[in-house]
CSV table of N, CA, C and O in Angstrom, one decimal:
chain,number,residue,atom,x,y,z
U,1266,UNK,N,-80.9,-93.2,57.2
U,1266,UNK,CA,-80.3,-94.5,57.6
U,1266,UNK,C,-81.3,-95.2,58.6
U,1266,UNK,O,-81.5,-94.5,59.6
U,1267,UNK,N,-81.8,-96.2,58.6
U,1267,UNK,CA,-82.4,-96.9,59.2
U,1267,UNK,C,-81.7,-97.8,60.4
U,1267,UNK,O,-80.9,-98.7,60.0
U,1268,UNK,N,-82.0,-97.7,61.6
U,1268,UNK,CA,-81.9,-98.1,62.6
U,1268,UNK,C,-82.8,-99.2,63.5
U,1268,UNK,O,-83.9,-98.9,63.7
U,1269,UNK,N,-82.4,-100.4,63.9
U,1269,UNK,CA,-83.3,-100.9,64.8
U,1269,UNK,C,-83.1,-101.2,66.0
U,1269,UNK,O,-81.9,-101.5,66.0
U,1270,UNK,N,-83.6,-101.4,67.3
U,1270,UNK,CA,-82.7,-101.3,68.3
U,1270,UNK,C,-83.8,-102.2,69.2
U,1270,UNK,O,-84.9,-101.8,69.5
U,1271,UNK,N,-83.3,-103.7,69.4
U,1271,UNK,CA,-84.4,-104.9,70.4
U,1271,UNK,C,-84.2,-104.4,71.5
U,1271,UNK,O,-83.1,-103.9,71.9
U,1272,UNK,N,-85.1,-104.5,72.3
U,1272,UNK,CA,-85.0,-104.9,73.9
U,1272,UNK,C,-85.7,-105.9,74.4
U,1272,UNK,O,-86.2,-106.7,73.6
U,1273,UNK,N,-85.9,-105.9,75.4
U,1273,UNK,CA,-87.0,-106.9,76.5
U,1273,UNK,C,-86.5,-108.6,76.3
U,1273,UNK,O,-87.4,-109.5,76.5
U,1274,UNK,N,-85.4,-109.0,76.1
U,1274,UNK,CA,-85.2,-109.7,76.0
U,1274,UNK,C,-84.4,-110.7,77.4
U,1274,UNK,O,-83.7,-109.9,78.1
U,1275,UNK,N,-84.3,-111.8,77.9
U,1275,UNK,CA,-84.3,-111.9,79.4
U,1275,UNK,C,-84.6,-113.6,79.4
U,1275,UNK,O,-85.0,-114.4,78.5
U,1276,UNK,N,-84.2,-114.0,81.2
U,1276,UNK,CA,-84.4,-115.3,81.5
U,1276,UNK,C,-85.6,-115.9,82.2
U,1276,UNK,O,-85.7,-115.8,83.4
U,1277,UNK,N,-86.4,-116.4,81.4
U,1277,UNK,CA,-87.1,-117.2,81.8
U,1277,UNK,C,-87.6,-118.8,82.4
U,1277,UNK,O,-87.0,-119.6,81.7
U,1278,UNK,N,-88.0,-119.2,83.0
U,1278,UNK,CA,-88.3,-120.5,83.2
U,1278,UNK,C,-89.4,-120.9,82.0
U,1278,UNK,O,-89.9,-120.0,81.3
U,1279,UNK,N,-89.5,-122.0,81.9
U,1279,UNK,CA,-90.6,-123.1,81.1
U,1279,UNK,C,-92.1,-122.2,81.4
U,1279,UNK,O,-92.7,-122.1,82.5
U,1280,UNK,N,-92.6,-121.7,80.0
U,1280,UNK,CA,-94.4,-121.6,80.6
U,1280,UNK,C,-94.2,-120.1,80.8
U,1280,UNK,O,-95.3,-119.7,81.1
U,1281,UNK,N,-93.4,-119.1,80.9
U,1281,UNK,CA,-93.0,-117.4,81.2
U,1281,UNK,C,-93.5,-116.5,80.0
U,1281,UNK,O,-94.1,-116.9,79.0
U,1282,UNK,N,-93.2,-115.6,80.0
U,1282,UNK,CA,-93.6,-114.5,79.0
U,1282,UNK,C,-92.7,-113.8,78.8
U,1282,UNK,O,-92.1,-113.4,79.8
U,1283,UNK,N,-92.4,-113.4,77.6
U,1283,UNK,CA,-91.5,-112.1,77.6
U,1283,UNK,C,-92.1,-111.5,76.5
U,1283,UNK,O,-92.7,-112.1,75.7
U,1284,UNK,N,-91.8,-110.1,76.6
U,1284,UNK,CA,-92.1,-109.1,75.3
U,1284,UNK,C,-90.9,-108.4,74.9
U,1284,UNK,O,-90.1,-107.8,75.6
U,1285,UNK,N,-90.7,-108.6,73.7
U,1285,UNK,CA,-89.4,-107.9,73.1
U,1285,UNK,C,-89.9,-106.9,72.3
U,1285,UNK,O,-90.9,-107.0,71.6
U,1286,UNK,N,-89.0,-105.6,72.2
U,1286,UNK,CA,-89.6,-104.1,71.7
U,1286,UNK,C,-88.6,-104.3,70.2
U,1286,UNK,O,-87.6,-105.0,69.9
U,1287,UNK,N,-89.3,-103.2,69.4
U,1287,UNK,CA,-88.1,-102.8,68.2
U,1287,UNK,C,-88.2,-101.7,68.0
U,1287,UNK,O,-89.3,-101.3,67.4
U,1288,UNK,N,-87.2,-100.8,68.3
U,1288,UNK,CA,-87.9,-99.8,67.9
U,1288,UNK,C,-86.6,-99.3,66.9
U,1288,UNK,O,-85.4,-99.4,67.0
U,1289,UNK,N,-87.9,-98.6,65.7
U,1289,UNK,CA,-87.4,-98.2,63.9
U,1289,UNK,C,-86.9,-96.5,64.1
U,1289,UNK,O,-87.5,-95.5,64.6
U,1290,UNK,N,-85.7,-96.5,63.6
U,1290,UNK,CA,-86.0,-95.4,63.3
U,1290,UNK,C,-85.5,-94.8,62.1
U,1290,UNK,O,-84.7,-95.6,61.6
U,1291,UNK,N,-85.5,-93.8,61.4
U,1291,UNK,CA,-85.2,-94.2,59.8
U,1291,UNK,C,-85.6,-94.6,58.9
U,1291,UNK,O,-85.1,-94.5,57.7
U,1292,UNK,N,-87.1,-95.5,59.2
U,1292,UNK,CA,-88.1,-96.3,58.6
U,1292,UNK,C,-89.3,-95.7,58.6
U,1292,UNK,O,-90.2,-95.8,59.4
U,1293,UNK,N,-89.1,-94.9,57.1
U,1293,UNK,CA,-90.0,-93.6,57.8
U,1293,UNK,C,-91.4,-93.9,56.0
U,1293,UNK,O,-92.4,-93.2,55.7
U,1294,UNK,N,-90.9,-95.6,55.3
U,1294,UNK,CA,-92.0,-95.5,54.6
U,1294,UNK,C,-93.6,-95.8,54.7
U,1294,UNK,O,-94.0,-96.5,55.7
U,1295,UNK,N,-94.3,-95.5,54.0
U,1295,UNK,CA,-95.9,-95.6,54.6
U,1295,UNK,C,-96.4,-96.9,54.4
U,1295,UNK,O,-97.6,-97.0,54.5
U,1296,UNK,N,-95.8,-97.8,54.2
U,1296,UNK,CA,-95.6,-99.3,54.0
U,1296,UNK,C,-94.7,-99.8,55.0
U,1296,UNK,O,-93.7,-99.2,55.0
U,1297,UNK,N,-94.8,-101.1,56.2
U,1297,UNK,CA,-94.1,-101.5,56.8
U,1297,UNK,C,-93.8,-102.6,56.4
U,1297,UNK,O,-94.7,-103.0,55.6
U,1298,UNK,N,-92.8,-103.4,56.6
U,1298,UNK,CA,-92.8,-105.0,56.2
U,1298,UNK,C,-91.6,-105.4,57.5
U,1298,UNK,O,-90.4,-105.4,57.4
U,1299,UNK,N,-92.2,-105.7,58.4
U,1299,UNK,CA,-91.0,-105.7,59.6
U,1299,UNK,C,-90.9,-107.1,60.5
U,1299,UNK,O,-92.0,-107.4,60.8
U,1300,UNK,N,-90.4,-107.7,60.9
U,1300,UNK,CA,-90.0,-109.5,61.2
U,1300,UNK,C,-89.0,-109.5,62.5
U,1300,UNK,O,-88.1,-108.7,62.8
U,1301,UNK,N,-89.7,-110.9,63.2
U,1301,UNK,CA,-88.5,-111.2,64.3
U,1301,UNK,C,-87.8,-112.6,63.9
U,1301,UNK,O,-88.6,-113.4,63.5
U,1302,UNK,N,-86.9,-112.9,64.0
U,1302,UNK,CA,-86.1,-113.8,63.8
U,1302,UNK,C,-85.4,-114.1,64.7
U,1302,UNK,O,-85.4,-113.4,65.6
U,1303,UNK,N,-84.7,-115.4,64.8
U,1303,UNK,CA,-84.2,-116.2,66.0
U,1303,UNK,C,-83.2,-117.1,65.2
U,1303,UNK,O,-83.3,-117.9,64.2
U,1304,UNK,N,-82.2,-116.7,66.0
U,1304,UNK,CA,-81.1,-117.9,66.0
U,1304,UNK,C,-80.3,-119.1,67.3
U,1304,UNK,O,-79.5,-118.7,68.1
U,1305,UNK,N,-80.5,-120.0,67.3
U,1305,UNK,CA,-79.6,-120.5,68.3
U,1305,UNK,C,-78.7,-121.3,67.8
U,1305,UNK,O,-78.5,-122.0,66.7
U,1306,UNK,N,-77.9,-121.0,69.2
U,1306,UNK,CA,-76.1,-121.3,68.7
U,1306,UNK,C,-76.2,-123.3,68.0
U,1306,UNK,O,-76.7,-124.3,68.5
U,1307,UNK,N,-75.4,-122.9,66.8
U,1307,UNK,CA,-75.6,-123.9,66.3
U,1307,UNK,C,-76.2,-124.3,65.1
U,1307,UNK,O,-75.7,-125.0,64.3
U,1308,UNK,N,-77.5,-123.7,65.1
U,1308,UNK,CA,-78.7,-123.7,64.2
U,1308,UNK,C,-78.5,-122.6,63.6
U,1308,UNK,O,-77.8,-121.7,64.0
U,1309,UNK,N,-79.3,-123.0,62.1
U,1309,UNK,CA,-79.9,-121.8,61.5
U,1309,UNK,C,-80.2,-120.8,61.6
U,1309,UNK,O,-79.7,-120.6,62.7
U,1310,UNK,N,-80.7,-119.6,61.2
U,1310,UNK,CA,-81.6,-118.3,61.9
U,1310,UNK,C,-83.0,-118.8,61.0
U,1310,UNK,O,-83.1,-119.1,59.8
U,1311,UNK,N,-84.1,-118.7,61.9
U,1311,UNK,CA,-85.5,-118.8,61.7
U,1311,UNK,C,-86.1,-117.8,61.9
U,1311,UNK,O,-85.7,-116.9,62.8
U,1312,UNK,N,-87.3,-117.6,60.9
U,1312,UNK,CA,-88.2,-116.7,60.7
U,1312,UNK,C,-88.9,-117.2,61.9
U,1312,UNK,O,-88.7,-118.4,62.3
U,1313,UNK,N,-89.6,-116.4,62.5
U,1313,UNK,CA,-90.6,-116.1,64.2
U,1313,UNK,C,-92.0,-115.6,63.7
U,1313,UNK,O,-93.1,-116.1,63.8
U,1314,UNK,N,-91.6,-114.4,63.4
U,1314,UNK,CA,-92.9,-113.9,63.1
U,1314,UNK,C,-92.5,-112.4,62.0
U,1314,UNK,O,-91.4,-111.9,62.1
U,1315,UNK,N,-93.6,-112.0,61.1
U,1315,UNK,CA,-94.1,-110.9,60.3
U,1315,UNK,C,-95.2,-109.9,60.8
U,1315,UNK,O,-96.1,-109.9,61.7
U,1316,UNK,N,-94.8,-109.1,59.9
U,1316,UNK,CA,-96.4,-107.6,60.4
U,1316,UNK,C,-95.8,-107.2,58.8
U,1316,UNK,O,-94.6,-107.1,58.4
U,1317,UNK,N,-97.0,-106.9,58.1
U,1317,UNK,CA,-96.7,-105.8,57.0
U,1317,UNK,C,-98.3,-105.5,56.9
U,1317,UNK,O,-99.3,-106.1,56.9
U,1318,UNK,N,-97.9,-103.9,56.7
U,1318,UNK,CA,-98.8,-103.0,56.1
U,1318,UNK,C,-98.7,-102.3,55.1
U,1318,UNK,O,-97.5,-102.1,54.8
U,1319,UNK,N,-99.5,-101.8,54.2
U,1319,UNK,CA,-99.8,-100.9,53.1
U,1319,UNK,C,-100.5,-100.2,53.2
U,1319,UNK,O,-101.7,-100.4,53.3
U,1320,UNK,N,-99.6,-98.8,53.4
U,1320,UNK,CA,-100.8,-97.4,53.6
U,1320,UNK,C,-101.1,-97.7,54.8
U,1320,UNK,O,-100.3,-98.2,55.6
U,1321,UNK,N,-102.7,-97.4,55.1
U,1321,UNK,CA,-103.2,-97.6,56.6
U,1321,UNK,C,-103.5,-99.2,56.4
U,1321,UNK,O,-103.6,-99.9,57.4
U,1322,UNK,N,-103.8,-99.7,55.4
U,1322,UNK,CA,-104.7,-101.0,55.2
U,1322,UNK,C,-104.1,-101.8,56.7
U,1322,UNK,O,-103.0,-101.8,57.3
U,1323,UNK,N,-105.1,-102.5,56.9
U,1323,UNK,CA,-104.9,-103.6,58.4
U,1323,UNK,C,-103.5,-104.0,58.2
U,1323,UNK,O,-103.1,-104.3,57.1
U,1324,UNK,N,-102.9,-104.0,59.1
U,1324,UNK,CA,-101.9,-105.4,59.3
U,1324,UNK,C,-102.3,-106.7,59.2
U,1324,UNK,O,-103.4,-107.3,59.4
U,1325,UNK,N,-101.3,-107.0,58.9
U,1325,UNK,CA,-101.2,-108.7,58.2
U,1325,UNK,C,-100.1,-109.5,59.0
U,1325,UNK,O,-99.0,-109.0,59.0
U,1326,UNK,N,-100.2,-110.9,59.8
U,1326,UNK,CA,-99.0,-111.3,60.5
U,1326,UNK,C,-99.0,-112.4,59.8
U,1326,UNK,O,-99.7,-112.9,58.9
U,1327,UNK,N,-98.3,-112.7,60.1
U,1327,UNK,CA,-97.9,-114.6,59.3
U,1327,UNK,C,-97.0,-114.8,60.6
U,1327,UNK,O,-96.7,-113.8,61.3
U,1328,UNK,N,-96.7,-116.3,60.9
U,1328,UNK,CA,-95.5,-117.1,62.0
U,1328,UNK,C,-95.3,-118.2,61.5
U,1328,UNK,O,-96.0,-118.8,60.7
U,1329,UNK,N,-94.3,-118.7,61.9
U,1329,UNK,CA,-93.9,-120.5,61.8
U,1329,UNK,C,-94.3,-121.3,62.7
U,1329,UNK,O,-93.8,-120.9,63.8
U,1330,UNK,N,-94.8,-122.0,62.7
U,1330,UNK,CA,-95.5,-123.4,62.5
U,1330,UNK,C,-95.1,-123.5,64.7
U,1330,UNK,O,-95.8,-123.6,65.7
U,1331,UNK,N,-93.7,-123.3,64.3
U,1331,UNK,CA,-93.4,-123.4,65.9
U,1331,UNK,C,-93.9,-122.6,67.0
U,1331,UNK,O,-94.1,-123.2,68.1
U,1332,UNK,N,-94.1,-121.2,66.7
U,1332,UNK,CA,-94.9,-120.2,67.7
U,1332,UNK,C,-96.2,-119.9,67.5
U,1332,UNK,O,-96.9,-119.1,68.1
U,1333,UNK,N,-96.5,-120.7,66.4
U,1333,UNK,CA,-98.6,-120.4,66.2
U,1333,UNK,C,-99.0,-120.4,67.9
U,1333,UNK,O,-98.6,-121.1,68.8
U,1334,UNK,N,-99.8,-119.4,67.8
U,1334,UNK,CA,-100.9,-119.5,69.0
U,1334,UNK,C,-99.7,-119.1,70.7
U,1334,UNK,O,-100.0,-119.0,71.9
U,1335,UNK,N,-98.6,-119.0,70.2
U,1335,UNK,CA,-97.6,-118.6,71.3
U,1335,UNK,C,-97.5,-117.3,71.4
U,1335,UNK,O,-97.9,-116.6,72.3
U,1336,UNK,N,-96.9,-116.9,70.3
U,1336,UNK,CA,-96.3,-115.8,69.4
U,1336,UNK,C,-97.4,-114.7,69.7
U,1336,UNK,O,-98.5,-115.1,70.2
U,1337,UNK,N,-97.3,-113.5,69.4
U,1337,UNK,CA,-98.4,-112.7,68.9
U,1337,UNK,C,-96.9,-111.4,68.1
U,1337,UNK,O,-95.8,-111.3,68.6
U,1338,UNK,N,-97.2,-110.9,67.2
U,1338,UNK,CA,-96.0,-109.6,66.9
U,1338,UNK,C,-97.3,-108.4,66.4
U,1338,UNK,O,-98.2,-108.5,65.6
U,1339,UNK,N,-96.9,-107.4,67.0
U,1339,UNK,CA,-98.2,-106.0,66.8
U,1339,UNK,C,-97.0,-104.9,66.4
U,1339,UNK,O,-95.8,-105.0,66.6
U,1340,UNK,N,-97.8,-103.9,65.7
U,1340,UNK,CA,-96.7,-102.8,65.8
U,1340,UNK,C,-97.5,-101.4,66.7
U,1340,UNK,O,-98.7,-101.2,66.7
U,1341,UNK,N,-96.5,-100.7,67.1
U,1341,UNK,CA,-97.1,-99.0,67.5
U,1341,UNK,C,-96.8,-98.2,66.2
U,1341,UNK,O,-95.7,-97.9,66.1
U,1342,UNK,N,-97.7,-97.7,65.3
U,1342,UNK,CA,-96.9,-97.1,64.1
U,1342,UNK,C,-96.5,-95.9,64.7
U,1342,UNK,O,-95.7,-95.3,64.0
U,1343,UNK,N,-96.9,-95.2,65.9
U,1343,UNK,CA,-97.0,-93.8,66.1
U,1343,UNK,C,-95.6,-93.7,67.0
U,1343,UNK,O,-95.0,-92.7,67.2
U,1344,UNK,N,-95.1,-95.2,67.6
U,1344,UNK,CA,-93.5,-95.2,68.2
U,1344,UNK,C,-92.9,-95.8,67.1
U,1344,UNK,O,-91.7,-96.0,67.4
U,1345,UNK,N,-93.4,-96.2,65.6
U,1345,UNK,CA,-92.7,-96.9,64.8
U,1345,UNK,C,-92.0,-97.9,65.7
U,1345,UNK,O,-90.8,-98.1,65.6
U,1346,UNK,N,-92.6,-98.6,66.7
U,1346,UNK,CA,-91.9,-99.7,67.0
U,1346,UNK,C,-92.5,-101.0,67.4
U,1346,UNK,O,-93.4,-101.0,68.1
U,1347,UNK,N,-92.0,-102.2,66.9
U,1347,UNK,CA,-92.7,-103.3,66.5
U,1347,UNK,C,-92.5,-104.3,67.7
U,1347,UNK,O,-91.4,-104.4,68.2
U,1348,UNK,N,-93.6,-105.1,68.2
U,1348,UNK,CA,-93.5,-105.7,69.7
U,1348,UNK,C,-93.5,-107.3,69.3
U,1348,UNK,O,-94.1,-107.8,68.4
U,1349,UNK,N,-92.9,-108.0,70.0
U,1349,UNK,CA,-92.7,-109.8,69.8
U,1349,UNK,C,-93.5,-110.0,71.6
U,1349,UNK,O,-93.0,-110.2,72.7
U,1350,UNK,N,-94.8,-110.0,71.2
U,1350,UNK,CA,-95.4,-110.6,72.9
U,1350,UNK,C,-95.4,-113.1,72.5
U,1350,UNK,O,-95.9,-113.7,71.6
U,1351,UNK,N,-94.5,-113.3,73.6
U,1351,UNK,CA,-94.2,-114.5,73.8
U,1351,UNK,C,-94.6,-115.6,74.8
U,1351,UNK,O,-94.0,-116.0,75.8
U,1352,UNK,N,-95.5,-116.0,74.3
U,1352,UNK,CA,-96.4,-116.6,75.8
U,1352,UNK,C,-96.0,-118.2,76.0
U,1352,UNK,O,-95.4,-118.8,75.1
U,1353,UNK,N,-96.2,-118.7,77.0
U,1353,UNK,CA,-95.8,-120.2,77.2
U,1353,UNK,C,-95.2,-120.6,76.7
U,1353,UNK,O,-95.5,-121.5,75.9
U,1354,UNK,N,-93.6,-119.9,76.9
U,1354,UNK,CA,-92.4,-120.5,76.3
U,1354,UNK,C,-91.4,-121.6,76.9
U,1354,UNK,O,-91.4,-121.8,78.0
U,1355,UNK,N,-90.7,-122.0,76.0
U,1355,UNK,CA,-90.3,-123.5,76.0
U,1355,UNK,C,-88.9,-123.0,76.0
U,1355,UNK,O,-88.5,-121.9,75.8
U,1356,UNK,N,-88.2,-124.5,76.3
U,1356,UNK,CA,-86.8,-124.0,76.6
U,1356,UNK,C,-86.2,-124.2,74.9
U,1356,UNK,O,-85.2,-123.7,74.5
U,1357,UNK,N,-86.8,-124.8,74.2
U,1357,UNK,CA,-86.0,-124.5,72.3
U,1357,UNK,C,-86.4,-123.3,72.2
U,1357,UNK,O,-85.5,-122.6,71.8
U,1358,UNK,N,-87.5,-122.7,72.5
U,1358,UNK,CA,-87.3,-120.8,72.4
U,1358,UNK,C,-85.6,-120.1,72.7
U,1358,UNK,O,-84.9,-119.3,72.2
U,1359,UNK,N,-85.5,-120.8,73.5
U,1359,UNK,CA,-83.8,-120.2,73.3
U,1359,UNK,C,-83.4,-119.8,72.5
U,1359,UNK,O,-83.8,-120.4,71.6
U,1360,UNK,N,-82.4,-118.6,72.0
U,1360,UNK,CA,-82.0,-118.0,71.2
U,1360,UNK,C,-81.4,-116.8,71.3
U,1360,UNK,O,-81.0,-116.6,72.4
U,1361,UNK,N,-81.2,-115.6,70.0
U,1361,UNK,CA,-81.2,-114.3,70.0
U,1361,UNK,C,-82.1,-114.0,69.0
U,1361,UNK,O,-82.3,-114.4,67.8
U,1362,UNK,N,-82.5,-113.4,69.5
U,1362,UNK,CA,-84.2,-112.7,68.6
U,1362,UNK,C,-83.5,-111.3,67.9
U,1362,UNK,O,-83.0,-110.4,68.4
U,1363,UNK,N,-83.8,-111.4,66.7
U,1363,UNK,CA,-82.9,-110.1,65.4
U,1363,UNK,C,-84.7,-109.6,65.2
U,1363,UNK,O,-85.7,-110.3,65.2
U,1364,UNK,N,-84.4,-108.2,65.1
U,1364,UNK,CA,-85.5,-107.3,64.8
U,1364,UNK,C,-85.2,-107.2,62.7
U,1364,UNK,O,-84.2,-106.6,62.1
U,1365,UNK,N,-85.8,-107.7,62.4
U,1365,UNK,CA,-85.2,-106.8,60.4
U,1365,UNK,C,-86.3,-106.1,60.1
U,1365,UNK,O,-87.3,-106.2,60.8
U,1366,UNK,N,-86.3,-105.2,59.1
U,1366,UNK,CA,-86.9,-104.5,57.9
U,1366,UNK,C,-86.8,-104.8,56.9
U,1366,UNK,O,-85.6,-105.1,56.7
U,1367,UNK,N,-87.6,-104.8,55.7
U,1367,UNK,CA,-87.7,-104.6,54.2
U,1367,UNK,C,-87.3,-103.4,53.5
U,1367,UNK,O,-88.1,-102.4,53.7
U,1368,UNK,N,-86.3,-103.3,52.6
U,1368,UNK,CA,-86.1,-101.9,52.2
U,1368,UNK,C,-87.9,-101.7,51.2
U,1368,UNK,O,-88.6,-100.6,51.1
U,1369,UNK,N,-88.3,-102.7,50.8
U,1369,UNK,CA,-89.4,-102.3,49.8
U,1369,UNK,C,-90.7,-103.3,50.4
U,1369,UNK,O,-91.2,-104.4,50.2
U,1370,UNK,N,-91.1,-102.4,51.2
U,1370,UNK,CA,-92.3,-103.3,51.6
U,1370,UNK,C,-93.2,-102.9,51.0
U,1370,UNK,O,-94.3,-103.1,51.6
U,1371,UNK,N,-93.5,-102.1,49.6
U,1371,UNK,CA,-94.5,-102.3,48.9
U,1371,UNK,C,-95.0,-103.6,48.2
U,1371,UNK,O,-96.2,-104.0,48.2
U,1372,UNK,N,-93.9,-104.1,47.7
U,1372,UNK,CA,-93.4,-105.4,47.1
U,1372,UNK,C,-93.7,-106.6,47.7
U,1372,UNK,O,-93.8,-107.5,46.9
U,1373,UNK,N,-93.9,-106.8,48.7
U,1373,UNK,CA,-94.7,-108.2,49.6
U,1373,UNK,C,-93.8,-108.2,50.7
U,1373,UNK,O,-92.8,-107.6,50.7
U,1374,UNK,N,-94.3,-109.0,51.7
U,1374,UNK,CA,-93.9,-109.3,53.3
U,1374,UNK,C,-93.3,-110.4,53.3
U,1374,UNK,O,-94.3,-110.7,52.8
U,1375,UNK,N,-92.7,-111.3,53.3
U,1375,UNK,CA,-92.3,-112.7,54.0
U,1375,UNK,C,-91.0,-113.1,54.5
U,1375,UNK,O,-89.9,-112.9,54.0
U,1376,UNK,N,-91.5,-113.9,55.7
U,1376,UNK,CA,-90.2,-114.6,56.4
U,1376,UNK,C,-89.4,-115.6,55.5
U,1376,UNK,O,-88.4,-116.0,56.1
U,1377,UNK,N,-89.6,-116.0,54.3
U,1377,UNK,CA,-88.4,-116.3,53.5
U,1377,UNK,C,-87.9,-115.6,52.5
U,1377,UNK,O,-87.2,-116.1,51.6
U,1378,UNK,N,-88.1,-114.3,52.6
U,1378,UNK,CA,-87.2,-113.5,51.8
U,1378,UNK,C,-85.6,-112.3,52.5
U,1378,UNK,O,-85.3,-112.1,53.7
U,1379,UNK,N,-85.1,-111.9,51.2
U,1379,UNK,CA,-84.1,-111.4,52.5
U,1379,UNK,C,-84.8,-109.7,53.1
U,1379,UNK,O,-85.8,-109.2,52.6
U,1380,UNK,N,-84.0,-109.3,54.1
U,1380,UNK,CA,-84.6,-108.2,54.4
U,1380,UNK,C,-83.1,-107.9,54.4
U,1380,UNK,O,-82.1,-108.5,54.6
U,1381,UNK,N,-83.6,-106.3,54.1
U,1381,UNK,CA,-82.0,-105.5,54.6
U,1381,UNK,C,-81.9,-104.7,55.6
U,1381,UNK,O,-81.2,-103.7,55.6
U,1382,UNK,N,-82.6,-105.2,56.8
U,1382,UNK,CA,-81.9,-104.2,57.9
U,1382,UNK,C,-82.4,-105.2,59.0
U,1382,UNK,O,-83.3,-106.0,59.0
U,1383,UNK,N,-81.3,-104.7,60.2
U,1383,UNK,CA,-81.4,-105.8,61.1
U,1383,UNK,C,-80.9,-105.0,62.4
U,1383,UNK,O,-80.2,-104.0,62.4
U,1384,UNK,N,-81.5,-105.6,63.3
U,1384,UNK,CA,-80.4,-104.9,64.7
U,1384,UNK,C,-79.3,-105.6,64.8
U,1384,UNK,O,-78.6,-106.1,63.9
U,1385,UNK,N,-79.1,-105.7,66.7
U,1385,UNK,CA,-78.0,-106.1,66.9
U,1385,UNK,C,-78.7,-107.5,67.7
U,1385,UNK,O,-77.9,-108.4,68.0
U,1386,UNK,N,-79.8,-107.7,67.9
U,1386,UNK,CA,-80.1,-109.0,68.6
U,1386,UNK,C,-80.4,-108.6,70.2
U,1386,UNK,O,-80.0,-107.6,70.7
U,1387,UNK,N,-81.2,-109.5,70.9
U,1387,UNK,CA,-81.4,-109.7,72.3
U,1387,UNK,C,-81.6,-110.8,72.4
U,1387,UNK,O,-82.2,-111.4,71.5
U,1388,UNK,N,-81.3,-111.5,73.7
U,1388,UNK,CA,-81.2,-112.8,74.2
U,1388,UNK,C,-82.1,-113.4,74.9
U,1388,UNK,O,-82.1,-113.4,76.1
U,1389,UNK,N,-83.0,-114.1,74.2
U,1389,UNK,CA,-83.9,-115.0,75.0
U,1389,UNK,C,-83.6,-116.1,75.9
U,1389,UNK,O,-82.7,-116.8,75.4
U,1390,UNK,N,-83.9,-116.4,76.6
U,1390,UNK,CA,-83.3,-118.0,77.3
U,1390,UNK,C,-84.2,-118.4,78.4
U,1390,UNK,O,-84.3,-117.6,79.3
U,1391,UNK,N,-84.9,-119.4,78.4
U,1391,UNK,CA,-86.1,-120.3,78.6
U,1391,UNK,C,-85.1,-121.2,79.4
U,1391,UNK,O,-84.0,-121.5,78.8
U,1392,UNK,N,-85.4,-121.8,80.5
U,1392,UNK,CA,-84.4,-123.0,81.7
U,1392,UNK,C,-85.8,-123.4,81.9
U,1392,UNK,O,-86.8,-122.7,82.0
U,1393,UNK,N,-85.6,-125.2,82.0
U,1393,UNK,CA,-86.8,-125.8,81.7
U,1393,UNK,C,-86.8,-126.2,83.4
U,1393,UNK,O,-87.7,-126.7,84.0
């Protein structure tokens, strides 16, 4: 059974940093396909950021348009757990940040497809 479990999530001012952790457990294939997502009250849930690998092959990240050059997402494969580093953030960063997985990440990575596993969320919040 696959498990994911966010942390680091917290109050910031305008222009702050936070790092949010995921850590997998259960997610034990040699392929990752792993995503942060964000929702605020109100809105949508948006894709944030991607990491998928195959085998050892490099990681591969993709992001939206909104956190380019903000954003960074890395993984530890050896803690199987996947990191959201968040730099000069803005008060629309507000949200709850969902950790998911891909049941088949051999199959391709992307933030518009569905994934089937998710945590429980942690709370970002940016005060400008």
């Amino acid at each position: 059974q696959v498990q994911l479990v966010e942390s680091g999530g917290g109050s910031v001012q305008t222009g702050g940093s936070l790092r949010l952790s995921c850590a997998a457990s259960g997610y034990t294939y040699s392929s990752k396909c792993m995503a942060w997502f964000r929702q605020a009250p109100g809105k949508e849930r948006e894709g944030v950021a991607r990491i998928w690998n195959i085998g050892r092959i490099t990681d591969s990240q993709s992001y939206a348009d909104s956190v380019k050059g903000r954003f960074t997402i890395s993984q530890d494969n050896a803690e199987n757990t996947v990191y959201l580093q968040m730099n000069s953030l803005k008060p629309e960063d507000t949200a709850m940040y969902y950790c998911a997985a891909d049941s088949t990440p051999w199959a391709g990575c992307s933030l518009s497809m569905g994934f089937e596993y998710w945590g429980q969320g942690t709370q970002v919040t940016v005060s400008s």
